[in-house]
Short mmCIF file of C-alpha atoms in Angstrom, two decimals:
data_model
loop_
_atom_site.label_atom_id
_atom_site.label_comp_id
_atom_site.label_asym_id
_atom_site.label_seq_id
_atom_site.Cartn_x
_atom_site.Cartn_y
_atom_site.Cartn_z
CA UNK N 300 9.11 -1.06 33.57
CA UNK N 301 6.63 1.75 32.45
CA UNK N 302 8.76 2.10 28.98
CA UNK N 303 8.74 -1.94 28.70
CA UNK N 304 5.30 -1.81 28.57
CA UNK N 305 4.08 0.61 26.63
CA UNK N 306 6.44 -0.41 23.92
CA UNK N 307 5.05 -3.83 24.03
CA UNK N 308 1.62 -2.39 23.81
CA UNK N 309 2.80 -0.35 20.85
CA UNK N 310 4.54 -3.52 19.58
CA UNK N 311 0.82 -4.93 19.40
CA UNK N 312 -0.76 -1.98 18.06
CA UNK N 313 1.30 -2.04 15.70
CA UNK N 314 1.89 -5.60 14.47
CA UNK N 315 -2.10 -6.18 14.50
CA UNK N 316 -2.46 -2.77 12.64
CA UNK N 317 -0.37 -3.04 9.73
CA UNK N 318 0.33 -7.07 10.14
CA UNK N 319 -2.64 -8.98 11.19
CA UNK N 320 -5.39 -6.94 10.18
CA UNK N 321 -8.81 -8.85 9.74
CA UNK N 322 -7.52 -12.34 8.46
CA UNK N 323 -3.71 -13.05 9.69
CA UNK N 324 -3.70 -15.73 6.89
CA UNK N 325 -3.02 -13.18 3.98
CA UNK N 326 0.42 -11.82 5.90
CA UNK N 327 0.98 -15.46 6.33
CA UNK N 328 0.53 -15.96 2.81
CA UNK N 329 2.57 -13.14 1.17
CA UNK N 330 5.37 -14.00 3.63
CA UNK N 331 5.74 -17.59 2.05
CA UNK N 332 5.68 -15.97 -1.51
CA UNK N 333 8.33 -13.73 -0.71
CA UNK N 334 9.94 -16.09 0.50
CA UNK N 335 9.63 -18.38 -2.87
CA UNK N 336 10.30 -15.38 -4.85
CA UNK N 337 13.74 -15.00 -3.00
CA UNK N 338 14.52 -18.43 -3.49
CA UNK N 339 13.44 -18.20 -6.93
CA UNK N 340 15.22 -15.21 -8.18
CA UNK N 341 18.62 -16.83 -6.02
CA UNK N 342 18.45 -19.84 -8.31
CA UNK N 343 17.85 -17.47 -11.54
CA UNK N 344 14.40 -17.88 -12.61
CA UNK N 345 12.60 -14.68 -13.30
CA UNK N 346 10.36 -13.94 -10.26
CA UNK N 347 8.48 -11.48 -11.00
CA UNK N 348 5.18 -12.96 -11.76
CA UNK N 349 4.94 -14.73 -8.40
CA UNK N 350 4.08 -11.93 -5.89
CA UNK N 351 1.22 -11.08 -8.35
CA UNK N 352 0.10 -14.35 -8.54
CA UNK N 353 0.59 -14.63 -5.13
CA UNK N 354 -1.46 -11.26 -4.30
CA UNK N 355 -4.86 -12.58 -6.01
CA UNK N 356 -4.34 -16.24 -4.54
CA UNK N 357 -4.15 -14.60 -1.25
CA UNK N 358 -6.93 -12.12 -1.29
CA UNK N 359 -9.79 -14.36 -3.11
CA UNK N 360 -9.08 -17.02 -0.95
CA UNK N 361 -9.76 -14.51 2.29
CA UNK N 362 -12.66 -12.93 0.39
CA UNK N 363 -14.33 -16.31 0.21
CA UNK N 364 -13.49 -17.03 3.80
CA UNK N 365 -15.44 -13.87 5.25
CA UNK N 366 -18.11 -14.33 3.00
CA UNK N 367 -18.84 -18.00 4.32
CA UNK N 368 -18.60 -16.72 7.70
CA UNK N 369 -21.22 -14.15 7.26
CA UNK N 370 -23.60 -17.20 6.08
CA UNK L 291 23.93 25.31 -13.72
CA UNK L 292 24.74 22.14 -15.24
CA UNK L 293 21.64 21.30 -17.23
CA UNK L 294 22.21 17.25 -17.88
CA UNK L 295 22.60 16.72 -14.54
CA UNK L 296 19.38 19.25 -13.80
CA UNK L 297 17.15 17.31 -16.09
CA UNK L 298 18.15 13.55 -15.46
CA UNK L 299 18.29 14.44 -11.43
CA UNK L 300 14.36 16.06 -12.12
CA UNK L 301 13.11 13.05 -14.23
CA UNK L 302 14.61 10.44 -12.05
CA UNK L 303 13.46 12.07 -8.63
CA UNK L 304 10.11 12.81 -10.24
CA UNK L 305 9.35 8.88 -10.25
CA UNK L 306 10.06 8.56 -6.13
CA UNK L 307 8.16 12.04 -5.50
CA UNK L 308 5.13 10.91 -7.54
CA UNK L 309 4.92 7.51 -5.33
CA UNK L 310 5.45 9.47 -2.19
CA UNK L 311 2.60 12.52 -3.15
CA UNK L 312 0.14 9.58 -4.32
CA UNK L 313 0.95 7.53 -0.68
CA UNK L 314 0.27 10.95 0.95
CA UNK L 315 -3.08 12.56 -0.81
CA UNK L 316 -4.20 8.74 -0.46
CA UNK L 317 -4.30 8.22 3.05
CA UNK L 318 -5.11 12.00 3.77
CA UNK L 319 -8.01 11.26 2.03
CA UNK L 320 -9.15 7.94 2.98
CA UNK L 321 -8.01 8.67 7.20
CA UNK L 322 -7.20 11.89 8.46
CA UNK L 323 -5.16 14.59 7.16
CA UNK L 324 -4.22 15.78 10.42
CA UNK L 325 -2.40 12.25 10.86
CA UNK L 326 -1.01 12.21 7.44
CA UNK L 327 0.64 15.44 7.29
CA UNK L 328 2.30 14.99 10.63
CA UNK L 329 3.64 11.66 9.18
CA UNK L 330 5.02 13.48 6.38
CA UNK L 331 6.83 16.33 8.47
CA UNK L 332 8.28 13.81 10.82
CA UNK L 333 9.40 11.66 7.66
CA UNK L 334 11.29 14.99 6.34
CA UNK L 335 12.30 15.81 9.33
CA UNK L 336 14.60 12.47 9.59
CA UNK L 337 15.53 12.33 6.51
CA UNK L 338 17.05 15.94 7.05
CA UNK L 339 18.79 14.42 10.21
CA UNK L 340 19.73 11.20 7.64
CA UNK L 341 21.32 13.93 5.14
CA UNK L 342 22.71 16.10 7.58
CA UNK L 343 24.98 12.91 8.98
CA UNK L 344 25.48 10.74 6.37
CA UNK L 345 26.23 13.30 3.51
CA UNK L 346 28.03 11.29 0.62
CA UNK L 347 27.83 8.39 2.45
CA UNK L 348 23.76 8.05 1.38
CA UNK L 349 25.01 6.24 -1.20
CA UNK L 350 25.57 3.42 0.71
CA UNK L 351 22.40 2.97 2.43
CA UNK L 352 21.15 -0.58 2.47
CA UNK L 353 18.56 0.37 -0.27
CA UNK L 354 17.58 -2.86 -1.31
CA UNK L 355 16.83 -3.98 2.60
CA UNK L 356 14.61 -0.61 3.31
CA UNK L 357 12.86 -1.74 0.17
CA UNK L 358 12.22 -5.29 0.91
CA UNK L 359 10.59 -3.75 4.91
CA UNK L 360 8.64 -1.37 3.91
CA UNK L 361 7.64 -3.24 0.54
CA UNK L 362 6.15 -6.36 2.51
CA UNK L 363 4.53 -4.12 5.17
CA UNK L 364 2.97 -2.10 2.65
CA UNK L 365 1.31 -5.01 0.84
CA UNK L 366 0.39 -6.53 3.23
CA UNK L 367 -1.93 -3.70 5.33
CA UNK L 368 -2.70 -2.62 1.07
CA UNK L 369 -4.25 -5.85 0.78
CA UNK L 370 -6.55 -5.18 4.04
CA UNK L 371 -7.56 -2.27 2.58
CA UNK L 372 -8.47 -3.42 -0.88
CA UNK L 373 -10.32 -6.68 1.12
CA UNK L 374 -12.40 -4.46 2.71
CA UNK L 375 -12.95 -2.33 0.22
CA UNK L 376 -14.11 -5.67 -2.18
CA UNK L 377 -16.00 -6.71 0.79
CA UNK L 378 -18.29 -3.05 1.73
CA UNK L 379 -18.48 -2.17 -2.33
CA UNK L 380 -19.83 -5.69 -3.06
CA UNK L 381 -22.15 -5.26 0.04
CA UNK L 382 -23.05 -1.43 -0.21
CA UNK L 383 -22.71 -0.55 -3.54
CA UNK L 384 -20.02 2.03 -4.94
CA UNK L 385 -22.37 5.09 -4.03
CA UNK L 386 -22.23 6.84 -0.63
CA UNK L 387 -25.42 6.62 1.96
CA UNK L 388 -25.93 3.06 4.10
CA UNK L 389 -22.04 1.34 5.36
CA UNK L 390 -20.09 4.82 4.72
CA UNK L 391 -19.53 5.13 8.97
CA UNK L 392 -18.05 1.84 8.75
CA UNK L 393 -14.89 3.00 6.28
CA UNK L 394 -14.66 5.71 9.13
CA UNK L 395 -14.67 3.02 11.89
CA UNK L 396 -10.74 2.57 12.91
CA UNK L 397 -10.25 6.64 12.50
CA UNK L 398 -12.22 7.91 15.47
CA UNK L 399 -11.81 11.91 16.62
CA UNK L 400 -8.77 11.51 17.88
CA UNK L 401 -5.15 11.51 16.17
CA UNK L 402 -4.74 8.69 13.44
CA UNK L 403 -1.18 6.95 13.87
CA UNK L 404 -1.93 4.25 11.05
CA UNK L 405 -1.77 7.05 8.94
CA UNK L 406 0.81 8.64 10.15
CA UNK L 407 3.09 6.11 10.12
CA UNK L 408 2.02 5.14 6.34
CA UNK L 409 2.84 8.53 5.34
CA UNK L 410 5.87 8.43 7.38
CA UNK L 411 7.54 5.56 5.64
CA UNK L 412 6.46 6.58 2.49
CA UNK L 413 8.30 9.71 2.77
CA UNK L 414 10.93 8.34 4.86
CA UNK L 415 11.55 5.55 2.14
CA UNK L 416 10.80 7.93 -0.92
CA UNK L 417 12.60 10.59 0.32
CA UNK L 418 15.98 8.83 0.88
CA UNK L 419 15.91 7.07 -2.97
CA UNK L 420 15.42 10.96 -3.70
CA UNK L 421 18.27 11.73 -1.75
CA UNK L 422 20.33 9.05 -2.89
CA UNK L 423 19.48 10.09 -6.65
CA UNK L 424 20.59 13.69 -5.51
CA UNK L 425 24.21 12.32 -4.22
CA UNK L 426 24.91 9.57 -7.31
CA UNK L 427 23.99 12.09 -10.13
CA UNK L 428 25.44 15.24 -8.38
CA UNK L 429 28.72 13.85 -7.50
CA UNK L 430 29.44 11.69 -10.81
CA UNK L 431 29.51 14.76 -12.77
CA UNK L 432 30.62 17.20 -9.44
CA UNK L 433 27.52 19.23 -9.52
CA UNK L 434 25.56 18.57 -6.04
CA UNK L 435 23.79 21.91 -6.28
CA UNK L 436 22.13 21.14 -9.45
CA UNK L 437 21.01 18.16 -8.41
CA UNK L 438 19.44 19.28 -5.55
CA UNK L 439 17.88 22.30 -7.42
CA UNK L 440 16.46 19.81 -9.56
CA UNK L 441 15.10 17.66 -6.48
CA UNK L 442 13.48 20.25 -4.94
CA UNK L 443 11.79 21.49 -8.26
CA UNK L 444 10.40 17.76 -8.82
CA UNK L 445 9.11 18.05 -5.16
CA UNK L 446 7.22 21.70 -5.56
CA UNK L 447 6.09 20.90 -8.86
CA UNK L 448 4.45 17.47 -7.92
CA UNK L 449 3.59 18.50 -4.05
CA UNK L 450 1.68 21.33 -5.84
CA UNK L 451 -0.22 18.83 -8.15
CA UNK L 452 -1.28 16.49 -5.43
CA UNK L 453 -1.98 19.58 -3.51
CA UNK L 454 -4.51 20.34 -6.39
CA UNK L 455 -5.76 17.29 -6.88
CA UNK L 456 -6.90 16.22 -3.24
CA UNK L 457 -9.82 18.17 -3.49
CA UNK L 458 -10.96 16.16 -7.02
CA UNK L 459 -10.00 13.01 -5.32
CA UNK L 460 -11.92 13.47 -1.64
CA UNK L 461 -15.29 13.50 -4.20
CA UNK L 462 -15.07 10.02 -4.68
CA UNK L 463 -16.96 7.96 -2.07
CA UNK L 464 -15.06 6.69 0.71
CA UNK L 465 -15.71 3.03 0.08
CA UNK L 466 -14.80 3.18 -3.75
CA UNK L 467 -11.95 5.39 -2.42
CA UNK L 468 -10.72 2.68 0.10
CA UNK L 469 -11.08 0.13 -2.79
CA UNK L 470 -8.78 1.81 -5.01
CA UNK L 471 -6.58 3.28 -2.36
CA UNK L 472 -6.06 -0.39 -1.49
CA UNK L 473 -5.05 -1.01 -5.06
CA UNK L 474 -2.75 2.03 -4.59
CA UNK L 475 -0.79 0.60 -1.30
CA UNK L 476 -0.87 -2.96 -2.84
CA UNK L 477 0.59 -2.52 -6.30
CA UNK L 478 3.57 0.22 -4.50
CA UNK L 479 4.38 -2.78 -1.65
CA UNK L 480 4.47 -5.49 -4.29
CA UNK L 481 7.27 -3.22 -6.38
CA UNK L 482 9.28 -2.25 -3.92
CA UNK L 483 9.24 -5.78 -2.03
CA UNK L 484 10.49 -7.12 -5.57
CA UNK L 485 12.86 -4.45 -6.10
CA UNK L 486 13.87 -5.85 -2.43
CA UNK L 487 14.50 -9.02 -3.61
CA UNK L 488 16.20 -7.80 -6.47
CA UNK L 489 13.18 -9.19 -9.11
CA UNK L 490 13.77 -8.15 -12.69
CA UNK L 491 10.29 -6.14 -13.23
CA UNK L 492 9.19 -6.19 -17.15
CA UNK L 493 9.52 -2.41 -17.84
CA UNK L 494 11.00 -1.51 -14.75
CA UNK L 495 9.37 1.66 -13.01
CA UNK L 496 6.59 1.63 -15.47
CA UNK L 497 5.67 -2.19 -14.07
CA UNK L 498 3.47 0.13 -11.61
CA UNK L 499 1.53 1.11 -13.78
CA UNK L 500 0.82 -2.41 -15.27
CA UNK L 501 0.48 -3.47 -11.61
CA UNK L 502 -1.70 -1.27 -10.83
CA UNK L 503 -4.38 -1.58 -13.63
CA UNK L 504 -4.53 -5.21 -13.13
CA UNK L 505 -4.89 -4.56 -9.27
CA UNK L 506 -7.54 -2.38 -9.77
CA UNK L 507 -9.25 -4.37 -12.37
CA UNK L 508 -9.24 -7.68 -10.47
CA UNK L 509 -10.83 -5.92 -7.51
CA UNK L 510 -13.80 -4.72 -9.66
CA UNK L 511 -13.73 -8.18 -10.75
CA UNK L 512 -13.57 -9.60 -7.17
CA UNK L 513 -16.85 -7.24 -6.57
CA UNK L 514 -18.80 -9.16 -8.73
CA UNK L 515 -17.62 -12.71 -7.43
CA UNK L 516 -18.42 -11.38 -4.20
CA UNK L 517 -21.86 -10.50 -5.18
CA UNK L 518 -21.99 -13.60 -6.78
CA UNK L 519 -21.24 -15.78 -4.02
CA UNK L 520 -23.55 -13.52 -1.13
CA UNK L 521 -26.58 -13.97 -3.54
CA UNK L 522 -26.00 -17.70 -3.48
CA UNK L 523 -25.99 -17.80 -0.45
CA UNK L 524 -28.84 -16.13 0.13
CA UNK L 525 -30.80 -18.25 -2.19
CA UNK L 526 -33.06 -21.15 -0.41
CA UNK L 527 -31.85 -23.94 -0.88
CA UNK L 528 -34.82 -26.52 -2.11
CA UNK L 529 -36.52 -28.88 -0.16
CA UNK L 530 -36.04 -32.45 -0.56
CA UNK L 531 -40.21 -32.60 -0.12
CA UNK L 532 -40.55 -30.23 -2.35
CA UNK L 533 -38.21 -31.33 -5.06
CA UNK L 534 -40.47 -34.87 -4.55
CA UNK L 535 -44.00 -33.09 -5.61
CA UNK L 536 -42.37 -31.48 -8.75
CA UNK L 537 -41.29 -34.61 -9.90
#
């Protein structure tokens, strides 16, 4: 019981850590463009300029987020 | 000593041991070094155990898996990093003095397991592909022991240079550093979570370095839009009584 807990309290630690961080929205995002970038490189097409892409999307669109909430 | 085998084992592990230093010095720098060296030790020490039981049979580690995991986590906590980093540089300014506590903030006295683990997989992860380089080049031309020679050389030689270079490094302020050590993080996750999904980088290994500069200049970039947008907001925005008297 002891063991089931603290590894679901590391379990948190950890997936808020390294996962969630400050805006859950950018994992969110990234894991959709890997995602399309699978799919992508399945059906052939070269991939490699999506997680890039992908990468600046992500992180000006959570930039402008905090930034409006500090208003 | 068979030399071909030496020098293609030394270049090719030299690649993997220069990602894994870089991951190491970074977050020593940026977190704790207490936190990051223990990740590193408990990284070798598995990958020892790893060796020690798998032998040969590295070579057919799911590779391209371990990639894709540790790629996608990496990005994504490298992006947090370079966020906040945008976010305190475009607030504070690049120099030290008012906001540096708050890089310090998730650290606290005691032991740092974010950076543990971060050094952990990167020498977990790094360490195997070295491993696996060891086995594929050593056994194709029956010559394990040169291949490991050559491993181990690429690890003192390039240990030894991050080990000199930490102390250049922890000079730059902490928020610049977390900026760029976000940059860092971001542009490794992004290759190896490609190399995961098997994407065909332009230039291969040397797409980090590509990656990397654009990284890093779209976040200097980003500091200005940042700027940008706070002072706007900041601005008053006019009165409609007012704007009826200048007319």
């Amino acid at each position: 019981m002891i063991l089931w807990r603290l590894t679901k309290v590391a379990l948190k630690w950890w997936v808020v850590t390294f996962v969630i961080g400050d805006d859950w929205r950018v994992a969110a995002r990234i894991a959709v463009a890997l995602l399309a970038t699978w799919g992508l490189v399945e059906a052939g097409v070269a991939a490699w300029w999506l997680l890039p892409v992908a990468v600046l999307y992500a992180t000006v669109r959570s930039l402008h987020r905090s930034v409006v909430q500090e208003r | 000593m068979n030399v071909s085998v030496f020098v293609s084992t030394f270049l090719a592990a030299s690649i993997e041991v220069i990602e894994m230093v870089a991951i190491i010095v970074a977050v020593g720098v940026t977190r704790q070094w207490r936190g990051a060296l223990a990740g590193t030790f408990a990284g070798l020490v598995v990958l020892a155990i790893l060796i020690a039981a798998l032998g040969a049979a590295l070579q057919s580690v799911p590779l391209t898996l371990l990639r894709l995991v540790v790629g996608a986590l990496l990005l994504v906590f490298g992006l947090q990093w370079l966020r906040k980093g945008v976010l305190r540089v475009s607030r504070d300014g690049w120099a030290t003095g008012i906001g540096e506590q708050q890089v310090e903030e998730d650290v606290g006295d005691g032991f740092d397991w974010t950076g543990f683990i971060l050094a952990f997989r990167g020498v977990s992860l790094e360490g195997l592909e070295v491993a696996v380089i060891v086995v594929a080049f050593g056994a194709a031309a029956h010559a394990i022991a040169s291949a490991a020679v050559a491993a181990a050389a690429s690890v003192l030689l390039i240990g030894s240079l991050g080990l000199a270079s930490y102390r250049l490094v922890a000079r730059i302020p902490r928020r610049a550093l977390q900026l760029f050590v976000g940059a860092l993080l971001t542009t490794f996750g992004t290759f190896w979570a490609g190399e995961g999904l098997r994407v065909d980088w332009p230039g291969n290994d040397l797409s980090l370095l590509w990656l990397g500069a654009g990284y890093v200049a779209t976040a200097l970039v980003l500091v200005r839009v940042v700027s940008d947008w706070r002072g706007s907001a900041r601005r008053p925005t006019p009165q409609p009584a007012a704007a009826g008297v200048s007319r």
